[in-house]
Coordinates of C-alpha atoms and ligand atoms in Angstrom, one line a residue:
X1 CA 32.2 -26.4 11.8
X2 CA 31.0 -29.9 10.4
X3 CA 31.2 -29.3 6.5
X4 CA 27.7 -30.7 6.1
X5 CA 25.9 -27.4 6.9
X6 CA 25.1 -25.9 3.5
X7 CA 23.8 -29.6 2.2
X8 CA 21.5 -29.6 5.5
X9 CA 20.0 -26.4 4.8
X10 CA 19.3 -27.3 1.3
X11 CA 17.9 -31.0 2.6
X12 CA 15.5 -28.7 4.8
X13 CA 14.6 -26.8 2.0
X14 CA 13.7 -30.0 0.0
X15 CA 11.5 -31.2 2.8
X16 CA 9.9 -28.5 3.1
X17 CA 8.7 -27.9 -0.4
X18 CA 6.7 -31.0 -0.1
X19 CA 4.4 -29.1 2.1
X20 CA 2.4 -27.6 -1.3
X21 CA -0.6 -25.9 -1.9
X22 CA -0.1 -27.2 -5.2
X23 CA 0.3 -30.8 -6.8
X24 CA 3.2 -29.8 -8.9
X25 CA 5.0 -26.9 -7.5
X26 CA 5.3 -25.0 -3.9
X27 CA 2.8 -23.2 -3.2
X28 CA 2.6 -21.7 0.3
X29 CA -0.1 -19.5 1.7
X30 CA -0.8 -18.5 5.3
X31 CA -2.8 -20.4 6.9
X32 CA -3.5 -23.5 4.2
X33 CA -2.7 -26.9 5.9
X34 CA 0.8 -26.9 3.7
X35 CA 1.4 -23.8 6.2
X36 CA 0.5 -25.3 9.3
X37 CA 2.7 -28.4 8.8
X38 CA 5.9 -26.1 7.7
X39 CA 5.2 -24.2 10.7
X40 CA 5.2 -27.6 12.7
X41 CA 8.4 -28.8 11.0
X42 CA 10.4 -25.6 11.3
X43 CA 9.4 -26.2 15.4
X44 CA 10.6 -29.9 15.5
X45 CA 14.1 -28.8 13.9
X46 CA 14.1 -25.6 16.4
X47 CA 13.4 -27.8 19.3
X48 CA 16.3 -30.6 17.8
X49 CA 18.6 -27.8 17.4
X50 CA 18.1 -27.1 21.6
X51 CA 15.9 -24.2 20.9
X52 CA 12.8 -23.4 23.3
X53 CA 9.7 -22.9 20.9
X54 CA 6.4 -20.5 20.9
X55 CA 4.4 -20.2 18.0
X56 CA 3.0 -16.8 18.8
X57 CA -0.8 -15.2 17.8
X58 CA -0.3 -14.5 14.1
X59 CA 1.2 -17.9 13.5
X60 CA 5.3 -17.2 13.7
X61 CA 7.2 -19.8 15.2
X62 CA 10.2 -18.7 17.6
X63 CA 13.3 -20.7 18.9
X64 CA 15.0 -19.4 21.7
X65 CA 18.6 -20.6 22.3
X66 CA 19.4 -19.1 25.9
X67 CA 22.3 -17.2 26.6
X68 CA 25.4 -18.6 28.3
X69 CA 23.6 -18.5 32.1
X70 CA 26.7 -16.4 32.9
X71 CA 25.6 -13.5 31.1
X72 CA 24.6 -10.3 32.6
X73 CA 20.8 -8.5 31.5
X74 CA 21.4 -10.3 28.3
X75 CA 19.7 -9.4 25.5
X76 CA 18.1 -10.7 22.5
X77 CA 19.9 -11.0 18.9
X78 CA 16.8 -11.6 16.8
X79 CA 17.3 -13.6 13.1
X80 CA 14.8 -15.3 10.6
X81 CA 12.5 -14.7 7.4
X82 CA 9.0 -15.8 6.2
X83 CA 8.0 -19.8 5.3
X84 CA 5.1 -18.6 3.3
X85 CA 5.6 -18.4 -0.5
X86 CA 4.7 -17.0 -3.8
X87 CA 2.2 -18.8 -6.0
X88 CA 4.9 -21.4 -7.2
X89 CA 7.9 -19.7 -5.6
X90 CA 11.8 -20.9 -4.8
X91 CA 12.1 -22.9 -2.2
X92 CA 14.5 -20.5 -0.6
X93 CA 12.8 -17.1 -0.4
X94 CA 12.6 -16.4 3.1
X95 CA 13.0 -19.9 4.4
X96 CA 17.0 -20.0 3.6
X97 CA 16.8 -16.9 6.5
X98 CA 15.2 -19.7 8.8
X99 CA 16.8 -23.1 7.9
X100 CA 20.2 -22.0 8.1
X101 CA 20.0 -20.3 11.6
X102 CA 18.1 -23.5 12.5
X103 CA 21.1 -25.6 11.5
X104 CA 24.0 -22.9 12.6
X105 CA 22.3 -22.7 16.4
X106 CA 22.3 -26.7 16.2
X107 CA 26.0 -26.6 15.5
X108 CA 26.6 -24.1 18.4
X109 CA 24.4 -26.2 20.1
X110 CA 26.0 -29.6 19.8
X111 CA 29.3 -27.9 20.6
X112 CA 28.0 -26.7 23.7
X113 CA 28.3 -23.3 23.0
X114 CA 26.6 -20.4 24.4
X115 CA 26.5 -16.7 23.6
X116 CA 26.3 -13.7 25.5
X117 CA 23.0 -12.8 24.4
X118 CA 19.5 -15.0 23.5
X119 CA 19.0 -15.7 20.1
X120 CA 15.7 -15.8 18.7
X121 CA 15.0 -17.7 15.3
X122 CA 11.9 -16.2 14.0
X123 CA 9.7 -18.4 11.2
X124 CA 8.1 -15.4 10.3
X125 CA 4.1 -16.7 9.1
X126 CA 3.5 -14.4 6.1
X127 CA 5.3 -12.2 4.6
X128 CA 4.3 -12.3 0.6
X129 CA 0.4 -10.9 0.9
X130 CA 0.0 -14.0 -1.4
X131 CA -3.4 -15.0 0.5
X132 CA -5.3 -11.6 2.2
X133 CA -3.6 -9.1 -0.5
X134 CA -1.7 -7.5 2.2
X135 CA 1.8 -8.4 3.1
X136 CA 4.2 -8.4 6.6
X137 CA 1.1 -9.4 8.7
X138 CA 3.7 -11.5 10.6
X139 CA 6.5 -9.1 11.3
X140 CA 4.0 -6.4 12.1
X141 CA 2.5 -7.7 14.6
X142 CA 6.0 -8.5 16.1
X143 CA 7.1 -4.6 15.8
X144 CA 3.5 -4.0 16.9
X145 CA 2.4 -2.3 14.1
X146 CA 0.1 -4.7 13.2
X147 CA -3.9 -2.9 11.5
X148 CA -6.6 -4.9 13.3
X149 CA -8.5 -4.0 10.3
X150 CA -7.2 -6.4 8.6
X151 CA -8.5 -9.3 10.6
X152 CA -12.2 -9.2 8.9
X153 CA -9.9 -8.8 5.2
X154 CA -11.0 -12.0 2.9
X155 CA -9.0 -14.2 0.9
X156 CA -10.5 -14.9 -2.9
X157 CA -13.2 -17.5 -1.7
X158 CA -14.4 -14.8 1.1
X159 CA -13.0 -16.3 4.4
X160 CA -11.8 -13.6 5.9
X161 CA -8.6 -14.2 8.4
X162 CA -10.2 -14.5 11.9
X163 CA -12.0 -17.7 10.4
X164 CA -8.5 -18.2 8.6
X165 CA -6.9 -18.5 11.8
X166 CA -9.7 -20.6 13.7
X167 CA -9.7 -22.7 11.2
X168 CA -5.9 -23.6 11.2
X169 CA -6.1 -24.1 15.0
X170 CA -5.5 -21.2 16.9
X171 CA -7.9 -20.7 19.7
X172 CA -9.4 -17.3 19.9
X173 CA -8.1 -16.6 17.0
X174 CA -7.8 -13.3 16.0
X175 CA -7.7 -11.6 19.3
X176 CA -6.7 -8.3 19.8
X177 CA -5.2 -8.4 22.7
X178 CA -3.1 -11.6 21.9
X179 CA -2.0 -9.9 18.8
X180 CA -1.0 -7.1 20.7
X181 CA 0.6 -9.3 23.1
X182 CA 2.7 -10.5 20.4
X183 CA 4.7 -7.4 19.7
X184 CA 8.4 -7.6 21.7
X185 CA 9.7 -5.4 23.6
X186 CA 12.2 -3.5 21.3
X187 CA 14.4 -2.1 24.7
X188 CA 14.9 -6.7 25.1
X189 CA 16.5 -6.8 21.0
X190 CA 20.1 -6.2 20.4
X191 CA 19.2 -6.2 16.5
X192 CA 17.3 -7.8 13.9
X193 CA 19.5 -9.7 11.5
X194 CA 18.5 -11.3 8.3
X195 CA 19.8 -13.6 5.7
X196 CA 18.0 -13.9 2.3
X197 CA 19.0 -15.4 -1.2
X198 CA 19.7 -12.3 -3.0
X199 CA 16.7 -12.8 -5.7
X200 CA 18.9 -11.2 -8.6
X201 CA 21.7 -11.6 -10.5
X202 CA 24.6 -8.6 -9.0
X203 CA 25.8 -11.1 -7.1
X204 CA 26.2 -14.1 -9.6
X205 CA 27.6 -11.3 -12.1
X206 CA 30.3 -10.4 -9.7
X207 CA 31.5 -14.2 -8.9
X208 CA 30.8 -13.0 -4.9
X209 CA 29.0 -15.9 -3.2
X210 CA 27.6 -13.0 -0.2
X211 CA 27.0 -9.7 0.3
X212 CA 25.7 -7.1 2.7
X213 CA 22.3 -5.2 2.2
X214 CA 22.9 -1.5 2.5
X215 CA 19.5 -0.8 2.3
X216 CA 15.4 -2.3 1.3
X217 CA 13.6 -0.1 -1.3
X218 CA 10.2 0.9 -0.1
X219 CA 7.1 -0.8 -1.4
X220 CA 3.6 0.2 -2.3
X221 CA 0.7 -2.3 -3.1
X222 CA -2.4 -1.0 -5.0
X223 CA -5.8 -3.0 -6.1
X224 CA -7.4 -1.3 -9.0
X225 CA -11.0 -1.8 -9.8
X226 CA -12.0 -0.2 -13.5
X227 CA -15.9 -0.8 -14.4
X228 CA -17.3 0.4 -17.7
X229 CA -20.1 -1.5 -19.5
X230 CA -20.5 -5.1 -20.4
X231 CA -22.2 -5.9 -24.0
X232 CA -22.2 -7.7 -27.2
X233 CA -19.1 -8.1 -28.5
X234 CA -20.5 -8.2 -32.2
X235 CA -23.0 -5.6 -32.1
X236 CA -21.0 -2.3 -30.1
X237 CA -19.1 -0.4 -32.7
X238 CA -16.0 0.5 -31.8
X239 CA -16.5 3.9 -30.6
X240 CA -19.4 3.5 -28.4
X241 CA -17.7 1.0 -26.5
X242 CA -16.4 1.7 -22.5
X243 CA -14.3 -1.9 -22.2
X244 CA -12.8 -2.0 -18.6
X245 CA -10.5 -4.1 -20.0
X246 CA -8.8 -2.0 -22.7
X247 CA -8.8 1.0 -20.3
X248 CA -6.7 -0.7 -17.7
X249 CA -4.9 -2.1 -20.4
X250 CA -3.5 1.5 -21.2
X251 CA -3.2 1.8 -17.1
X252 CA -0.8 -0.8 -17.2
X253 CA 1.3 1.0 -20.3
X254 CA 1.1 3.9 -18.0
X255 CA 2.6 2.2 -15.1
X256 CA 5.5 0.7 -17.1
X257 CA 6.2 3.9 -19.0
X258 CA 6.2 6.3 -16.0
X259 CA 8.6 3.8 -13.8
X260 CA 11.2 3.6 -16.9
X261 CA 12.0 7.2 -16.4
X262 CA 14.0 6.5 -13.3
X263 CA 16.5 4.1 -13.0
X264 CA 15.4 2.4 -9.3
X265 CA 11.8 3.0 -9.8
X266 CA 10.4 -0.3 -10.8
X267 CA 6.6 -0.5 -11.3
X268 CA 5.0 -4.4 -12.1
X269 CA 0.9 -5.4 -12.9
X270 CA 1.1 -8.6 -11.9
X271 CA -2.5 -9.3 -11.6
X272 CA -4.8 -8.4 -14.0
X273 CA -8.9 -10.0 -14.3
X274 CA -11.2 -9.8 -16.6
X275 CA -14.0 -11.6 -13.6
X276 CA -16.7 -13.3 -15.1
X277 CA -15.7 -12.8 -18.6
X278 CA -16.6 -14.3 -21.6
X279 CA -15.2 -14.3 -25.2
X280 CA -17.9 -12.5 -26.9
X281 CA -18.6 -10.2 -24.0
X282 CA -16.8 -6.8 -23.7
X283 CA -15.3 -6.5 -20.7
X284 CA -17.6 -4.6 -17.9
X285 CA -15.1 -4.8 -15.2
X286 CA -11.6 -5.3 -14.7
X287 CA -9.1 -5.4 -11.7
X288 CA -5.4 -5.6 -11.7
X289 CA -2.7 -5.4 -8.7
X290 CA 0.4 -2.5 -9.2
X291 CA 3.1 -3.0 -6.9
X292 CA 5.3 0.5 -6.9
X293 CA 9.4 0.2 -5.4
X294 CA 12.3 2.8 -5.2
X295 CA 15.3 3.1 -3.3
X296 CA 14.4 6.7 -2.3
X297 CA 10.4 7.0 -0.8
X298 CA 10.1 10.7 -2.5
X299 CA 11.1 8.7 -6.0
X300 CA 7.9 6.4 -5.2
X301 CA 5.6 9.1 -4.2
X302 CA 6.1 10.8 -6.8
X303 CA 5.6 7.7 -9.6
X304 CA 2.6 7.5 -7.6
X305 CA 0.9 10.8 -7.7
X306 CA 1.7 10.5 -11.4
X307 CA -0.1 7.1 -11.7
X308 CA -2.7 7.5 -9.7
X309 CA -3.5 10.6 -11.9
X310 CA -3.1 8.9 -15.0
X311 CA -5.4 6.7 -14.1
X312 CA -8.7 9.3 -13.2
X313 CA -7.6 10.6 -16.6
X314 CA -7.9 7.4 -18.4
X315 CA -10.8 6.7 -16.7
X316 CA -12.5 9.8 -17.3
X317 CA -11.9 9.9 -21.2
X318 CA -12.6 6.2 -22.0
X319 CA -15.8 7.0 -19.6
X320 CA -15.1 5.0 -17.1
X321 CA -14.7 4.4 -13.6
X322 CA -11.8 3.3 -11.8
X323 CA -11.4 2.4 -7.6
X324 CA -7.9 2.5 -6.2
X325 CA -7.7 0.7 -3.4
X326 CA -3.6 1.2 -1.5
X327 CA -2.7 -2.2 0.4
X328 CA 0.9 -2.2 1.9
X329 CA 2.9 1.3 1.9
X330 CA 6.3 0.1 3.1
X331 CA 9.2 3.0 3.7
X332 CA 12.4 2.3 2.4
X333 CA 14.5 0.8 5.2
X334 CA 17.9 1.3 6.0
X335 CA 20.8 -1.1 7.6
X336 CA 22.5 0.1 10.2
X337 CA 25.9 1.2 9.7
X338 CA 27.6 -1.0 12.8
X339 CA 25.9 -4.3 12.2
X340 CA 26.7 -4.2 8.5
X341 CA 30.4 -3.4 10.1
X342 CA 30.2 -6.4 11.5
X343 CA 29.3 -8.7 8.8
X344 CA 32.0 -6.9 6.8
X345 CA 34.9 -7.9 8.9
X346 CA 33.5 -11.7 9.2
X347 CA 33.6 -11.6 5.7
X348 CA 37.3 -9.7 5.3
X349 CA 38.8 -12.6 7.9
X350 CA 37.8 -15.1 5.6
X351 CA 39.5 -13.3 2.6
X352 CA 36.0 -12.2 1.0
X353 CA 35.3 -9.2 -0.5
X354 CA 32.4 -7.3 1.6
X355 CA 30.7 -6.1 -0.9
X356 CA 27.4 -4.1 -0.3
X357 CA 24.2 -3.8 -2.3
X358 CA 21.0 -2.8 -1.7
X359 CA 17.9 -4.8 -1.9
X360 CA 15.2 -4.3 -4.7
X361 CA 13.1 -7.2 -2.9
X362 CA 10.8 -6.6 0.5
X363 CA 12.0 -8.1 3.3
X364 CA 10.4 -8.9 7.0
X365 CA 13.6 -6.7 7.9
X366 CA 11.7 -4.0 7.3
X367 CA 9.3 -3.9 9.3
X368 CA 11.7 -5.1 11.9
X369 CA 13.7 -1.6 11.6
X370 CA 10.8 0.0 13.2
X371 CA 11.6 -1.0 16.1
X372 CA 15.4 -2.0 16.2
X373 CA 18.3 -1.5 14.0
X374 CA 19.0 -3.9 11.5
X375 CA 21.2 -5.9 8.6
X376 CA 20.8 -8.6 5.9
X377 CA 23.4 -11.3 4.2
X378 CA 22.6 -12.1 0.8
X379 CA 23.5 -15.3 -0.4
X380 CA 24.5 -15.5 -4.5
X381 CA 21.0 -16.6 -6.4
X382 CA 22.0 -19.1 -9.4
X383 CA 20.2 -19.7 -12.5
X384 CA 20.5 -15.9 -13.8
X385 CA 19.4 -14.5 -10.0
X386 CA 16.0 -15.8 -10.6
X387 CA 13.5 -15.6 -7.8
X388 CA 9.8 -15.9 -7.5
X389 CA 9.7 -18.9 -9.8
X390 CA 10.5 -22.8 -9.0
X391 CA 13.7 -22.6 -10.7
X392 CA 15.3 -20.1 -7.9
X393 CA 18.6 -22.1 -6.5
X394 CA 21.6 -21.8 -4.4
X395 CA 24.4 -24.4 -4.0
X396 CA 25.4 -26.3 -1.0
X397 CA 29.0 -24.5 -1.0
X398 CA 27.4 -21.3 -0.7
X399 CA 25.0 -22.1 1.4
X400 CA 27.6 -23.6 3.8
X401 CA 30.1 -20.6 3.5
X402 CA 26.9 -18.1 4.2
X403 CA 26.2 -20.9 7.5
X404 CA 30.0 -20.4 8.4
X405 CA 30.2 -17.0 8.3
X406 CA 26.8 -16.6 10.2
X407 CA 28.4 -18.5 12.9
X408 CA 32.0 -15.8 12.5
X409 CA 29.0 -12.8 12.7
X410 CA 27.4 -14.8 15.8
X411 CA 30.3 -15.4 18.3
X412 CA 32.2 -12.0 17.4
X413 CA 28.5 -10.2 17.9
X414 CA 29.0 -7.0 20.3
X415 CA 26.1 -4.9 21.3
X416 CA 26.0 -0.7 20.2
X417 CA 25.9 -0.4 24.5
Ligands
GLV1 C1 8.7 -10.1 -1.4 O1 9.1 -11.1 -1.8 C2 8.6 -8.9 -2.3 O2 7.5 -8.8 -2.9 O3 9.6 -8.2 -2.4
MN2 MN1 9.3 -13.3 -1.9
MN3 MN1 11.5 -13.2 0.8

């Protein structure tokens, strides 16, 4: 394999992040014109890399390199991750899992090699619930699980997505049918495979440049709305106040307090308003975002009842009111057993460790293993293992060891059947 793999993908990556939301950062959100042209990119690189490319209904762009035409019934190994971002993100969350299939199937490509099965590079449209407050839209509507509900859902300045998706292009946008058209056929996949940058430190710590997801802790995504009773900041004693603000305040205390008593329960506020506030106004309303993850869903169920109680309690003695709203319950997802197998003796031929760690972030993986079984490659995160934030990196040696062994994982790939 050409050596210049890794720096390719991180050239890509580069490119990409000039497709911004934002003047000085990356910003990416479904369906902005930054989107649209990353989606166009990503389909000018699949179709150079001798792909055959479909954007489908909810906006995912998919490369199809054929199977060797000798294959029998072949089916479909399907790989990629999401080119929508954080609000100033990495520029490798999720597009790392696109890129360097991109740039591995060119390789395969320009050698004129062909597999035994299809494989299917998947730009996955929106994955982060940065824009409509709800996350996986895209791979849900490929494992046809996608809630047509959330179609009339709006963004902040109340465009709600079927305008969303008219307005970036898509002709009858938003329409059922073509959504549910979408889905694939899980019987055609012989997996779902993804690579990711790790988004934490384990491996950094360990001096292991990959490793191999045993599982994705499951998610859940709350909006809270507390309301009490805006007035004059100078004139309301103290005790006669009912300040949304403070109350969601100790909300937040509760969250962090009741997810430190288990060791993979993680709990994060990472939204919190005051809307229309004003210095010397106490705060009549308040809304705030908790996101809730374990490794085990009964861990996370349980943090929630407890939260969720909490909250009515808090409410109720600081006399006010307080709307829960539940946006994205994801179940933790496990990797299967034989496709982790298989990244673990790709890894062991090249005198690697395979070491195996499960995954604190979401992934479109996860709603993949609805339907078929799946695995993930990590790739080591520099900087500390920081994610979510501009200074998320990856070197070019890793990146092109993690292309190498992709293309090990690809041409030793054998079916469960
Ligand atoms: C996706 O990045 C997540 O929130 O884990
Ligand atoms: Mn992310
Ligand atoms: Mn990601």
């Amino acid at each position: 394999m050409t050596p210049t793999l890794g720096q390719t993908i991180l050239d890509y990556a580069a490119a990409l992040a000039h497709f911004s939301d934002m003047e000085d950062g990356l910003t990416c959100a479904y369906l902005t014109p930054a989107h649209s042209a990353t989606q166009a990119q990503l389909a000018k690189w699949m179709a150079d890399a001798g792909m055959q490319v479909r954007i489908d209904a909810i906006g995912n762009v998919i490369g199809r390199y054929a199977a060797d035409p000798s294959a029998i019934a072949p089916k479909v190994l399907m790989t990629g991750s999401h080119f929508d971002t954080v609000r100033d993100g990495g520029r490798y969350d999720g597009r790392l899992g696109i890129l360097l299939p991109i740039v591995v199937v060119g390789a395969l490509h320009a050698a004129g090699i062909r597999l035994p099965y299809h494989i299917e590079v998947v730009g996955f449209a929106e994955e982060e619930g940065l824009r409509f407050k709800t996350s996986f839209l895209a791979s849900s509507v490929l494992a046809g699980h996608f809630n047509h509900a959330l179609l009339d859902r709006e963004d902040a300045d109340g465009i709600n997505m079927r305008n969303a998706l008219s307005a970036a292009g898509f002709t009858g946008a938003g329409d059922d049918a073509a959504l549910r058209d979408a889905a694939v056929d899980p019987a055609t996949l012989a997996g779902f495979v993804e690579v990711h940058i790790e988004q934490g430190p384990v491996l950094l710590n360990r001096g292991l440049p990959l490793g191999i997801v045993t599982q994705i802790a499951g998610s859940s995504r709350f909006q809270v709305r507390v309301e009490g009773l805006a007035s004059h900041a100078g004139t309301t004693p103290m005790d006669m106040r009912r300040d949304a603000a403070t109350g969601a305040a100790e909300m937040t205390l509760l969250v962090e307090s009741r997810c430190a008593q288990v060791p993979t329960l993680v709990g994060t506020v990472g939204q919190l308003q005051v809307p229309n506030g004003s210095s010397n106004v106490i705060p009549g309303a308040c809304v705030f975002s908790m996101d809730i993850r374990a490794g085990e869903d009964g861990i996370r169920e349980a943090a929630i009842a407890d939260i969720l109680a909490g909250i009515e309690a808090i409410a109720q003695r600081r006399g006010l009111s307080a709307r829960v709203e539940r946006v994205t319950p994801v179940n933790n997802a496990p990797c299967a057993r034989w496709l982790m197998d298989q990244f673990g003796a790709v890894l062991k031929k090249r005198g690697l460790e395979a070491f195996e760690l499960p995954s604190g972030a979401g992934h479109d993986a996860m709603m993949m293993q609805r339907i078929t079984d799946v695995a993930m490659l990590f790739v080591r995160c520099g900087n500390g293992g920081i994610s979510h934030n501009p200074l998320e990196t990856i070197t070019a040696e890793d990146a092109q060891l993690a292309a190498e062994t992709f293309v090990d994982f690809l041409r030793h790939f054998r079916t469960t059947d």
